[in-house]
Short mmCIF file of C-alpha atoms and ligand atoms in Angstrom, two decimals:
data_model
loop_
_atom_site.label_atom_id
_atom_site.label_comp_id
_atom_site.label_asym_id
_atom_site.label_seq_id
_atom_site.Cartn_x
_atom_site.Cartn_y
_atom_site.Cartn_z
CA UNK A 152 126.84 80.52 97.95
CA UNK A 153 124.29 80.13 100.55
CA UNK A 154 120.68 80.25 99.90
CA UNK A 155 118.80 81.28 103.35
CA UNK A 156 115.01 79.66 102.62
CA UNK A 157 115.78 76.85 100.24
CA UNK A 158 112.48 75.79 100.46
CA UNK A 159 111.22 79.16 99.24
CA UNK A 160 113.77 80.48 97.02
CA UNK A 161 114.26 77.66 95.03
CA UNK A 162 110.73 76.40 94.70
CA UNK A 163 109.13 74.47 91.44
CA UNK A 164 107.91 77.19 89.58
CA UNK A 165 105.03 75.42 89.27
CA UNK A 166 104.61 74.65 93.10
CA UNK A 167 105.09 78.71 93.66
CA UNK A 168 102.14 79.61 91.17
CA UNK A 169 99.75 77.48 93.35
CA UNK A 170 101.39 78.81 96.36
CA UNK A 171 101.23 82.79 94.89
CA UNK A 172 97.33 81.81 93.76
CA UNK A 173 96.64 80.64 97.33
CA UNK A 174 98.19 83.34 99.03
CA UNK A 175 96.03 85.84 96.43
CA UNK A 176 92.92 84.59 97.71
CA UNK A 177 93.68 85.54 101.28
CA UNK A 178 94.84 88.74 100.27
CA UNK A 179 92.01 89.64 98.32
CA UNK A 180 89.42 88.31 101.10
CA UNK A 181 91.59 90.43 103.73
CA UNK A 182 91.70 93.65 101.88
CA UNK A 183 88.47 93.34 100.65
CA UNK A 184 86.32 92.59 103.98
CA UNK A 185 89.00 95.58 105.25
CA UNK A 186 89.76 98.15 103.41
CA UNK A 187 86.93 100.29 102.47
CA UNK A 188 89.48 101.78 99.76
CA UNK A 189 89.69 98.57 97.47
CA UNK A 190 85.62 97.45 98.09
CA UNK A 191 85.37 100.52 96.34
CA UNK A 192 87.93 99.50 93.74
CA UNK A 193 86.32 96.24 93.64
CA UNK A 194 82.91 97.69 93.67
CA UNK A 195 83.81 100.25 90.80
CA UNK A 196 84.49 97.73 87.98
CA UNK A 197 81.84 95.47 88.84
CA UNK A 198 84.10 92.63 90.87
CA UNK A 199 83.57 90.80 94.04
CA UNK A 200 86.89 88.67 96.21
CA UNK A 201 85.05 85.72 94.61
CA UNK A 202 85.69 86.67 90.88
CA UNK A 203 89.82 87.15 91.30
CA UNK A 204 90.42 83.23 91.44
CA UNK A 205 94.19 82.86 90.00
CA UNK A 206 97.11 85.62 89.25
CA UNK A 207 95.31 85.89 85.89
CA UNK A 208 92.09 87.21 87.25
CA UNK A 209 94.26 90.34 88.94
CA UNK A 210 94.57 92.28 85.92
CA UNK A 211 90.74 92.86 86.21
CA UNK A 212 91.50 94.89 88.92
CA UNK A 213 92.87 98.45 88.81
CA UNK A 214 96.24 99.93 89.95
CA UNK A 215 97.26 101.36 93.09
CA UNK A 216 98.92 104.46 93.53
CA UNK A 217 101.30 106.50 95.43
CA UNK A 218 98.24 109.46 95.20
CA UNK A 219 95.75 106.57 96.51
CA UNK A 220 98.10 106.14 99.77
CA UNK A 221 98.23 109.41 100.70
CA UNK A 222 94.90 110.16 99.71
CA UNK A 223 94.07 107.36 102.55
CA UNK A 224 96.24 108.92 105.28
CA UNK A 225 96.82 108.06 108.01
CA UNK A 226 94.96 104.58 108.55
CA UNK A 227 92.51 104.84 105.33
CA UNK A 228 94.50 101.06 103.89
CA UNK A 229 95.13 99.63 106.97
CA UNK A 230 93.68 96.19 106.66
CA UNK A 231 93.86 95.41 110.37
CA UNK A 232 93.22 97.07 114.02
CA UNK A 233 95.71 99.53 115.32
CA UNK A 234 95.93 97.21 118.11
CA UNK A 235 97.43 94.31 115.59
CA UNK A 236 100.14 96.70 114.57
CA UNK A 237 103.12 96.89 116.23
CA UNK A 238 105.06 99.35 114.05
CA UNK A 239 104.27 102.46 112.55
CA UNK A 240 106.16 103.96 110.30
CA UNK A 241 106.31 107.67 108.42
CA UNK A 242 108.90 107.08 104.98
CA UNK A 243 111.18 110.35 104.89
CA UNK A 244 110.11 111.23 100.84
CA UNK A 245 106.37 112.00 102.02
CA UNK A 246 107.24 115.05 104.01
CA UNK A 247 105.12 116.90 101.73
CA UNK A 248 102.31 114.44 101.05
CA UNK A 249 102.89 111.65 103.91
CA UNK A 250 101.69 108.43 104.17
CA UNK A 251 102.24 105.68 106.74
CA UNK A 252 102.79 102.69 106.83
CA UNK A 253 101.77 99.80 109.87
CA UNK A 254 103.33 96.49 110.40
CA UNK A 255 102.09 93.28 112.31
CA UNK A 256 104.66 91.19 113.93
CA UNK A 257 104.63 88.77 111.32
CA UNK A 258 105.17 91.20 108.58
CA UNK A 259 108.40 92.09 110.51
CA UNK A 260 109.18 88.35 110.98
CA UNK A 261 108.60 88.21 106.89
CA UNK A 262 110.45 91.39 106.48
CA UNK A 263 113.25 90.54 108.39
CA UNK A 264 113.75 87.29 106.87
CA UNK A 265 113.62 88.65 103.64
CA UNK A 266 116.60 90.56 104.57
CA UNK A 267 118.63 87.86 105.91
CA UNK A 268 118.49 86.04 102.11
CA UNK A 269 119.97 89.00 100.23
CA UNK A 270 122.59 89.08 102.73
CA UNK A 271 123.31 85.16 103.24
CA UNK A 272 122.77 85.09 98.93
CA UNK A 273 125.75 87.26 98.45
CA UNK A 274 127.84 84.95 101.22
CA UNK A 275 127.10 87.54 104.71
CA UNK A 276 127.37 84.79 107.64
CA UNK A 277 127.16 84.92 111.36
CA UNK A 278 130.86 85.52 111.12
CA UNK A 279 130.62 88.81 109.28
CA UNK A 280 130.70 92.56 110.85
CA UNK A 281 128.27 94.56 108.93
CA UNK A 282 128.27 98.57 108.87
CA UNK A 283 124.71 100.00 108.32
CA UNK A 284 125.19 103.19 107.07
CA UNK A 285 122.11 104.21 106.31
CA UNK A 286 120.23 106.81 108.11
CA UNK A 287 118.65 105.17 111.22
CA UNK A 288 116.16 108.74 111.48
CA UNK A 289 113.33 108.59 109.20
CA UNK A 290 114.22 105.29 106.96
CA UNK A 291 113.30 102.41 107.84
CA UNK A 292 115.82 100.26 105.74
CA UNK A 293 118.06 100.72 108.44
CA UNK A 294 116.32 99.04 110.95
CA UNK A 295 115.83 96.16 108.49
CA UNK A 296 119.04 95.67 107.75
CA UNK A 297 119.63 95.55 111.61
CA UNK A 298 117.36 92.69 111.92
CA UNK A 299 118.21 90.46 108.77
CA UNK A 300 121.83 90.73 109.91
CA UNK A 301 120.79 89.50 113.74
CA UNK A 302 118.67 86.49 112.18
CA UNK A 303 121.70 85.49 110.29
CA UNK A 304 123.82 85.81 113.81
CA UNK A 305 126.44 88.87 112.13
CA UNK A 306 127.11 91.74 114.18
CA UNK A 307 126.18 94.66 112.74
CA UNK A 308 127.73 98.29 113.69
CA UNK A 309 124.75 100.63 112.81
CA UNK A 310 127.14 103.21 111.60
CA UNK A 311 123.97 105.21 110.81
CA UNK A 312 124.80 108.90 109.29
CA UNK A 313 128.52 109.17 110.68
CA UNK A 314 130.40 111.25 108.91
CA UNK A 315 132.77 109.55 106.16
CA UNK A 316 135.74 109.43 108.25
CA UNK A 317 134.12 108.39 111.48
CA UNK A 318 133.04 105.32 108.96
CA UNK A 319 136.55 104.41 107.96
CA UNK A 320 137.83 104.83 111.44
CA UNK A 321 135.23 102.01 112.67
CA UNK A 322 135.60 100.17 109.59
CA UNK A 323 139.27 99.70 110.32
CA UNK A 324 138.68 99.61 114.27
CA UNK A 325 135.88 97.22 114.75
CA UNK A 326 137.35 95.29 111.25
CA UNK A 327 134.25 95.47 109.56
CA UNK A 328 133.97 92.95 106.52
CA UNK A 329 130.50 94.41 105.09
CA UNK A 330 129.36 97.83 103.85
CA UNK A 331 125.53 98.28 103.82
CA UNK A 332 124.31 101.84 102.46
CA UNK A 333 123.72 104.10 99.31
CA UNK A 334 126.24 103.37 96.74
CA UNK A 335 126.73 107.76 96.98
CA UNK A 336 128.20 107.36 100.52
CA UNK A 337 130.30 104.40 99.45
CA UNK A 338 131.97 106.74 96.75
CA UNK A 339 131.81 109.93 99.48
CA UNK A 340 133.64 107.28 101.19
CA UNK A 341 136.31 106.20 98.48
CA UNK A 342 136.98 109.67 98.13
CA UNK A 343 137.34 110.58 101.53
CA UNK A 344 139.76 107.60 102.06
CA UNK A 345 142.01 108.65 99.03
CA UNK A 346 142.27 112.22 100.89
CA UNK A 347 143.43 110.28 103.96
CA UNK A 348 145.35 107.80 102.02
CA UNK A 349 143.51 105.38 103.50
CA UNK A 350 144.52 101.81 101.12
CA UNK A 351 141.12 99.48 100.73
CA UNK A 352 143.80 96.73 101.65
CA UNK A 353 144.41 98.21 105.19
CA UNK A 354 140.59 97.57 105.64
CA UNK A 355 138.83 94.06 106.48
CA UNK A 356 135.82 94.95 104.12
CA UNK A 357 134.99 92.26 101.39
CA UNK A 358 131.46 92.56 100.25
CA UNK A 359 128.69 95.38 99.96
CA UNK A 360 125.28 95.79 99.43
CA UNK A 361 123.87 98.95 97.86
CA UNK A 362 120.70 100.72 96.74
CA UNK A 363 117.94 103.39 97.69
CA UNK A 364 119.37 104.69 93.96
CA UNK A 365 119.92 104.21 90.37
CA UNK A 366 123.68 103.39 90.18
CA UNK A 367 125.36 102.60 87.20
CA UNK A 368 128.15 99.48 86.13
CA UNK A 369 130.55 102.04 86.12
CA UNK A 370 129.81 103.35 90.03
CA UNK A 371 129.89 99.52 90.85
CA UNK A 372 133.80 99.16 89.28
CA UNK A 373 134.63 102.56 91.22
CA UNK A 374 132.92 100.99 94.68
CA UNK A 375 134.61 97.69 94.22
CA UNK A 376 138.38 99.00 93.02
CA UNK A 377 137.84 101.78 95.97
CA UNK A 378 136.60 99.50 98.54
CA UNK A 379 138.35 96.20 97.37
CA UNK A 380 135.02 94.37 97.78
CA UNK A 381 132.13 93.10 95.57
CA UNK A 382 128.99 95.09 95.54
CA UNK A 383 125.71 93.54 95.42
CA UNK A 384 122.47 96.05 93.91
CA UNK A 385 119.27 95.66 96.60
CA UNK A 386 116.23 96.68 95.94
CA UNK A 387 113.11 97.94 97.41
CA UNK A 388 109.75 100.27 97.88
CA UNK A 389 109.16 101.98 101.11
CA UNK A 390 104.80 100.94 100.60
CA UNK A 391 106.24 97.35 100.21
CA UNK A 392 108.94 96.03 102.57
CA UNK A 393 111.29 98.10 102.09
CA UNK A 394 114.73 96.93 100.96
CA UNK A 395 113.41 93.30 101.15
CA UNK A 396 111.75 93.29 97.41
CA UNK A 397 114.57 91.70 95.51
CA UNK A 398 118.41 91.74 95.59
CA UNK A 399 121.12 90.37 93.52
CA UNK A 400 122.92 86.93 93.80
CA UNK A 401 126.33 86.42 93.50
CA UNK A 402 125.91 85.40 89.43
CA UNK A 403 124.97 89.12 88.75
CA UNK A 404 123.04 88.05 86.61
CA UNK A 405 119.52 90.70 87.73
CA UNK A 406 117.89 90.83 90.92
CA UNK A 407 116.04 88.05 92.23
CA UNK A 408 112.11 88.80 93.08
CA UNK A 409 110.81 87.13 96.35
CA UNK A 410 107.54 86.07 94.62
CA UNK A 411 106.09 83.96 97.60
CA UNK A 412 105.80 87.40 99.03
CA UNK A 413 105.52 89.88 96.09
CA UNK A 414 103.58 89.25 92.39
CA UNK A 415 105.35 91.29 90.11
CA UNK A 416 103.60 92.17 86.55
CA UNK A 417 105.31 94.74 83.86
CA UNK A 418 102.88 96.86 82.51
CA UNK A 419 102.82 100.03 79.87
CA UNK A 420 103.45 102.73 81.84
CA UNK A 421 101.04 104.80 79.16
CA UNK A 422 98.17 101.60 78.24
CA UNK A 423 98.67 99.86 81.60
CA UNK A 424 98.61 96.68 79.73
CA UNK A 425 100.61 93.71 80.39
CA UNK A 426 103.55 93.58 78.89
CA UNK A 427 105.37 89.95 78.20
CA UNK A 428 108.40 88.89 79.56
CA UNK A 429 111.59 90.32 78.70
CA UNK A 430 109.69 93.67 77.76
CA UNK A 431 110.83 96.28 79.44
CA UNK A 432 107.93 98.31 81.30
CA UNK A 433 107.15 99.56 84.39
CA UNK A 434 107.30 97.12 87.73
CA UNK A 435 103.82 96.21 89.03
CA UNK A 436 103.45 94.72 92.61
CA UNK A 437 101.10 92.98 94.66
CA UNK A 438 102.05 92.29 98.07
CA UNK A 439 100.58 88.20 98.42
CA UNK A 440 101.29 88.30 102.38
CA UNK A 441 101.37 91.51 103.77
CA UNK A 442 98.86 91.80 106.24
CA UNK A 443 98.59 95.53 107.97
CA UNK A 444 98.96 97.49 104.89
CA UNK A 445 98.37 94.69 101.57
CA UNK A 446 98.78 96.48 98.18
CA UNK A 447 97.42 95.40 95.36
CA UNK A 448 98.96 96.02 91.46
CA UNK A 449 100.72 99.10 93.10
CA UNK A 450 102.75 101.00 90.49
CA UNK A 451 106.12 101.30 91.33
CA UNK A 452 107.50 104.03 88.65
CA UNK A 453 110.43 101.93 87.74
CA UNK A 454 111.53 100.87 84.53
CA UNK A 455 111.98 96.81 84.36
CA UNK A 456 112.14 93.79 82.72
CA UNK A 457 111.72 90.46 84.43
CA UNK A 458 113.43 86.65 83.44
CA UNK A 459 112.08 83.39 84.46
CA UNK A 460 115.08 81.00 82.88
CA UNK A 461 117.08 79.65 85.47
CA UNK A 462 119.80 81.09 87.39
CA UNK A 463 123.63 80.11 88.10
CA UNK A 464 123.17 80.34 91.57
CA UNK A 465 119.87 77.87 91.59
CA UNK A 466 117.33 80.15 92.95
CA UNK A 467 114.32 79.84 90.53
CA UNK A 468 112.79 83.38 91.78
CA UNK A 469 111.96 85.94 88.60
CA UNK A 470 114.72 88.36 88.27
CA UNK A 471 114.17 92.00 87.29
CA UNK A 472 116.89 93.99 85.45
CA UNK A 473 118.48 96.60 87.50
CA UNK A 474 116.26 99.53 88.03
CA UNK A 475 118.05 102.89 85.94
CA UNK A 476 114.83 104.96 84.97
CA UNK A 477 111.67 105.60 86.05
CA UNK A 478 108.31 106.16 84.46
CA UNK A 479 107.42 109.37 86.51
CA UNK A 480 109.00 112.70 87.19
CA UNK A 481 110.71 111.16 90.88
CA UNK A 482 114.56 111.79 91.11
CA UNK A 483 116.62 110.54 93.75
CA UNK A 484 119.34 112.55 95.49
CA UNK A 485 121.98 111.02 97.25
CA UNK A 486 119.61 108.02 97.75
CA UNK A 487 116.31 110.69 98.83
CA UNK A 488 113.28 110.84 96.71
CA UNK A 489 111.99 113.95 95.13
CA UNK A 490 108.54 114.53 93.87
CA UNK A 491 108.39 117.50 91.38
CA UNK A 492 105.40 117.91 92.80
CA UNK A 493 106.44 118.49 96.08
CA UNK A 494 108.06 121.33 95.00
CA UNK A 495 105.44 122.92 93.13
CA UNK A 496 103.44 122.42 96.47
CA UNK A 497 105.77 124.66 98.13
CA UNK A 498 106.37 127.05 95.50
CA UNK A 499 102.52 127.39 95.52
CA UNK A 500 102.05 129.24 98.70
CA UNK A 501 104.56 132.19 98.16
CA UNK A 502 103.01 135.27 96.21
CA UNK A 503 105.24 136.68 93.43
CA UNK A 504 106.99 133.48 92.28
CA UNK A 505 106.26 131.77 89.30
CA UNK A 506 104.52 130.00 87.07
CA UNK A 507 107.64 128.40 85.65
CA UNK A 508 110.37 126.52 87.80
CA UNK A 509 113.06 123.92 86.36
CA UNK A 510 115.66 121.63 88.37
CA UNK A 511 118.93 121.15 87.87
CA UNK A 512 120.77 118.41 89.59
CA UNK A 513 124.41 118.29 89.62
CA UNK A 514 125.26 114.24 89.53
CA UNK A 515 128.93 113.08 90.68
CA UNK A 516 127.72 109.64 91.84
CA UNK A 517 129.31 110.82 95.45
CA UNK A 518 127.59 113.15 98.13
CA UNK A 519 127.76 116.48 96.18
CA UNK A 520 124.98 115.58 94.31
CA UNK A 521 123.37 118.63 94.55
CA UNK A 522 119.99 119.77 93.53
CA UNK A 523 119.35 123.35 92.13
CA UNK A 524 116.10 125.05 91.89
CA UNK A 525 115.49 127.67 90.03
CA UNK A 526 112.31 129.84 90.48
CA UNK A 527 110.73 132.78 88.39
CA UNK A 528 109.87 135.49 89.91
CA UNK A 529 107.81 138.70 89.27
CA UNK A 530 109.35 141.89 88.80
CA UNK A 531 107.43 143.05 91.46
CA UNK A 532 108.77 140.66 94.01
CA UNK A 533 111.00 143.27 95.15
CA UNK A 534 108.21 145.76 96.19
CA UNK A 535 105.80 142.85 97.34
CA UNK A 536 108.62 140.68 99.21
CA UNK A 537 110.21 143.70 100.96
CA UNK A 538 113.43 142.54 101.66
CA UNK A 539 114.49 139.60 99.06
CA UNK A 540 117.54 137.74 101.10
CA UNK A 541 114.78 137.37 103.68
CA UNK A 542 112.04 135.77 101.33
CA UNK A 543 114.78 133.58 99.30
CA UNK A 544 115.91 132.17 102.61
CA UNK A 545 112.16 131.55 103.65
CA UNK A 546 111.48 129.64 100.34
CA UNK A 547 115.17 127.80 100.71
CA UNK A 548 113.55 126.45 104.31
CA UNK A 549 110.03 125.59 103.11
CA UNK A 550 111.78 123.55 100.37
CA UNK A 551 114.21 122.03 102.16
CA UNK A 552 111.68 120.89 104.78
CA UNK A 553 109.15 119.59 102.58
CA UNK A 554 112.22 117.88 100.80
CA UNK A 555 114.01 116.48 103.79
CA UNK A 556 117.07 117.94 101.39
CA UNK A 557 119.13 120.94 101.41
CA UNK A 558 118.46 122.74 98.10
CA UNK A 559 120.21 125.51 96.37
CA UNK A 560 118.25 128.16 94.94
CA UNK A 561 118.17 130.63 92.58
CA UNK A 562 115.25 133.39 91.79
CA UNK A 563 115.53 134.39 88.08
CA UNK A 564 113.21 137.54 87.04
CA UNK A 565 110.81 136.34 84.18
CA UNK A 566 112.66 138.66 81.34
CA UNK A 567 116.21 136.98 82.62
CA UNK A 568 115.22 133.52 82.27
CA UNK A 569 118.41 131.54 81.73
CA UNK A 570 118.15 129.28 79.02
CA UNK A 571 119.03 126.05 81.53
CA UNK A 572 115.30 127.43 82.71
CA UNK A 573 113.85 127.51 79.27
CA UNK A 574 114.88 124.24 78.16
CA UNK A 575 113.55 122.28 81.51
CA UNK A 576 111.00 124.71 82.88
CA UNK A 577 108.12 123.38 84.85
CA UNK A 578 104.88 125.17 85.80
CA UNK A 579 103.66 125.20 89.28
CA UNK A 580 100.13 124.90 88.28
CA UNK A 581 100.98 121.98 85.80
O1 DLL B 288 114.91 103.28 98.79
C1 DLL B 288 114.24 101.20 99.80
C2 DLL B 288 115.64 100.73 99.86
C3 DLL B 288 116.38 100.93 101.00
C4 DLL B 288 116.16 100.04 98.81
C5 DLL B 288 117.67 100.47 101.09
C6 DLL B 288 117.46 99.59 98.87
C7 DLL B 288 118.21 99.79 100.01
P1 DLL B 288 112.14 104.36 98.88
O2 DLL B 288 112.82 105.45 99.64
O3 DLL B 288 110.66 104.25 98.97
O4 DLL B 288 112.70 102.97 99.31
O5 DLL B 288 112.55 104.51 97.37
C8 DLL B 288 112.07 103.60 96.44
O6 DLL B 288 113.99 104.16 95.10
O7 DLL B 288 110.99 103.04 93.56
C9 DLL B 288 113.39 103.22 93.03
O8 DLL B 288 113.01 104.26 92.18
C10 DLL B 288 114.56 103.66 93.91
N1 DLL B 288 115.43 102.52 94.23
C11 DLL B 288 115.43 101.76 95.34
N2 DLL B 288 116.39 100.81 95.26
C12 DLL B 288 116.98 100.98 94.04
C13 DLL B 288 118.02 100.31 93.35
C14 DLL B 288 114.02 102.59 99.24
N3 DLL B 288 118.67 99.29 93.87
C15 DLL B 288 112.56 104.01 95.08
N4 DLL B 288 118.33 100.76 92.10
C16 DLL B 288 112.30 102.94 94.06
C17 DLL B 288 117.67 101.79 91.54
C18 DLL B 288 116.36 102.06 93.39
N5 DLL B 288 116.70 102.47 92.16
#
């Protein structure tokens, strides 16, 4: 099978620690002479650019985090003038607490080309028709897998958020031979299909590339059987590139890092210390050529382990495990992130309702995934709130904005507590 950067992607793994060490020195230069953010970092534990002189110096320096970006909004890590950046971009699970993120044009050009290897890895060529649907609005994946698919010379169909039947009808139309999306809609899409009676051998489609989600082996023997196609697991961080972190090659055998563009460390999600290979912990990156918005040791959340031994399919790039659990409270709904604390947030400007809340999400691997919230409420809610269909639809809204989800909710007085409530319960002020 292809490999789209030889050079890069199948590098002496000796030749691509000098490279990653020379790359870290510009990094740290850039984001220290730039970002007031990590001089302060720096500055805190006693450590100048000078003192970080190989990949094993980085651990003296502390984490990023998700609370750091959007504690920096809207241009606090920007490492370069607004007039360098040619994209700006606002990621769809920080309605609540937003962040965003800038891009020079040559972290598009890197972005873009890190694309166009997961897609030429799993055999994509410029003969290929590739349906995009993911959800052109808010996510920027889309528009990335737009771009690697043009660099490779395919011609993509940016099916976008079509409903599941439009999809099949331009699947079998325009023959399309790849499925790009969440690996939900590709089983809304099986489904849908069986309804119709739709057989995956009346369709042209042969390979697909999924993620955005945890998906399990079983979802992948449901997408290929439904589909008739082999799926490929991509993976990626809105802060960092999104989907061009890693992807899988066609040994499925874990997915490959692109570490001439991304350190990755596994840490202890409780010590923070580094854990050694093989040991499963939580996925640590440093972004080595990044230039509007460079992160350094950001914490991911997700639960890895990474393998240097060589692969089937001759790339010598790390490979990380598949990505099933996460080290934080973050659940993903058909492929959307939710922050419990998000919710809280919300909860937290309506009088009468809490302290307690608890989720409930209702997991078919398809698009009913559906996520139920259920809130406590005072007795005296019905005085205070006047009339209560009103104020439940009014919270329903707030959530569902600061989601960028529709939720389902239910208001349960404090003495009816169900015991789903008392067995997950969460406090707003927690
Ligand atoms: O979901 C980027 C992406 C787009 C990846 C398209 C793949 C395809 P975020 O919305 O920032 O970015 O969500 C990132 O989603 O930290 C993981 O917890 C989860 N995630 C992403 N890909 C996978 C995957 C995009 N393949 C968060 N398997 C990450 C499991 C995944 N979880």
């Amino acid at each position: 099978m292809g490999v789209f950067q030889p050079e890069a992607e199948t590098m002496n793994r000796r030749d691509l620690l000098d490279l990653q060490n020379e790359r870290l020195g510009i990094l740290i230069n850039h984001a220290y002479a730039n970002v007031r953010f990590y001089r302060n970092q720096f500055d805190a534990v006693g450590l100048n650019p000078d003192d970080i002189k190989t990949l094993e110096d980085l651990k003296k320096i502390p984490f990023t985090t998700r609370e750091d970006l959007v504690n920096n909004y809207p241009y606090g890590m920007f490492a370069v003038p607004l007039r360098d950046v040619v994209r700006l971009q606002f990621p769809l699970s920080h309605y609540g607490n937003p962040i965003v993120i800038g891009y020079t044009r040559e972290d598009l050009k890197i972005w873009r080309e890190l694309v166009a290897r997961i897609m030429f890895g799993v055999g994509i060529t410029e003969h290929d028709i590739i349906q995009v649907a993911f959800n052109y609005g808010l996510f920027m994946g889309a528009f990335r897998f737009n771009q690697g698919a043009e660099l490779i010379g395919a011609a993509v169909v940016p099916a976008s958020v079509a409903p599941a039947d439009v999809q099949i009808r331009i699947m079998r139309d325009f023959k399309s031979t790849v499925l790009v999306s969440t690996p939900s809609f590709a089983l809304h899409i099986i489904e849908t299909m069986k309804k119709q009676g739709i057989d995956p051998r009346d369709l042209s489609l042969k390979i697909g590339l999924f993620g955005a989600e945890p998906w399990p082996e079983s979802a992948r023997d449901l997408i290929e059987a439904g589909l008739g196609i082999k799926a490929f697991d991509i993976y990626g961080v809105t802060e960092l590139i999104e989907p061009g972190v890693s992807g899988e090659c066609t040994a499925i055998s874990g997915l490959h890092i692109f570490e001439d563009h991304f350190f990755p460390e596994i840490i202890d999600p409780v010590t923070g210390q580094s854990l050694e290979e093989g040991q499963e912990g939580e996925l640590v990156l440093t972004s080595l050529t990044t230039t509007a918005y460079p992160l350094i040791r950001y914490r991911t959340h997700d639960r890895t382990a990474l393998c240097t031994a060589p692969c089937d399919c001759g790339r010598t790039l790390v490979r990380m495990n598949r990505i099933f659990h996460r080290t934080d409270q973050m659940i993903s709904i058909r492929g959307i992130n939710v922050f419990p604390e998000t919710i809280a947030d919300v909860l937290r400007n309506f009088e009468g309702i809490g302290p307690a809340y608890s989720l409930e999400i209702k997991q078919k691997y398809g698009m009913n995934d559906k996520l139920n919230v259920f809130i406590e409420t005072s007795p005296e809610l019905l005085c205070t709130a006047g009339n209560v269909a009103a104020f439940h639809e009014k919270v329903r809204t707030a959530l569902r904005k600061a989601l960028g989800l529709r939720v389902e909710l239910e208001m349960v007085q404090k003495e009816h507590e169900s015991k789903q409530m008392r067995s997950t319960r969460t406090r707003i002020n927690s």
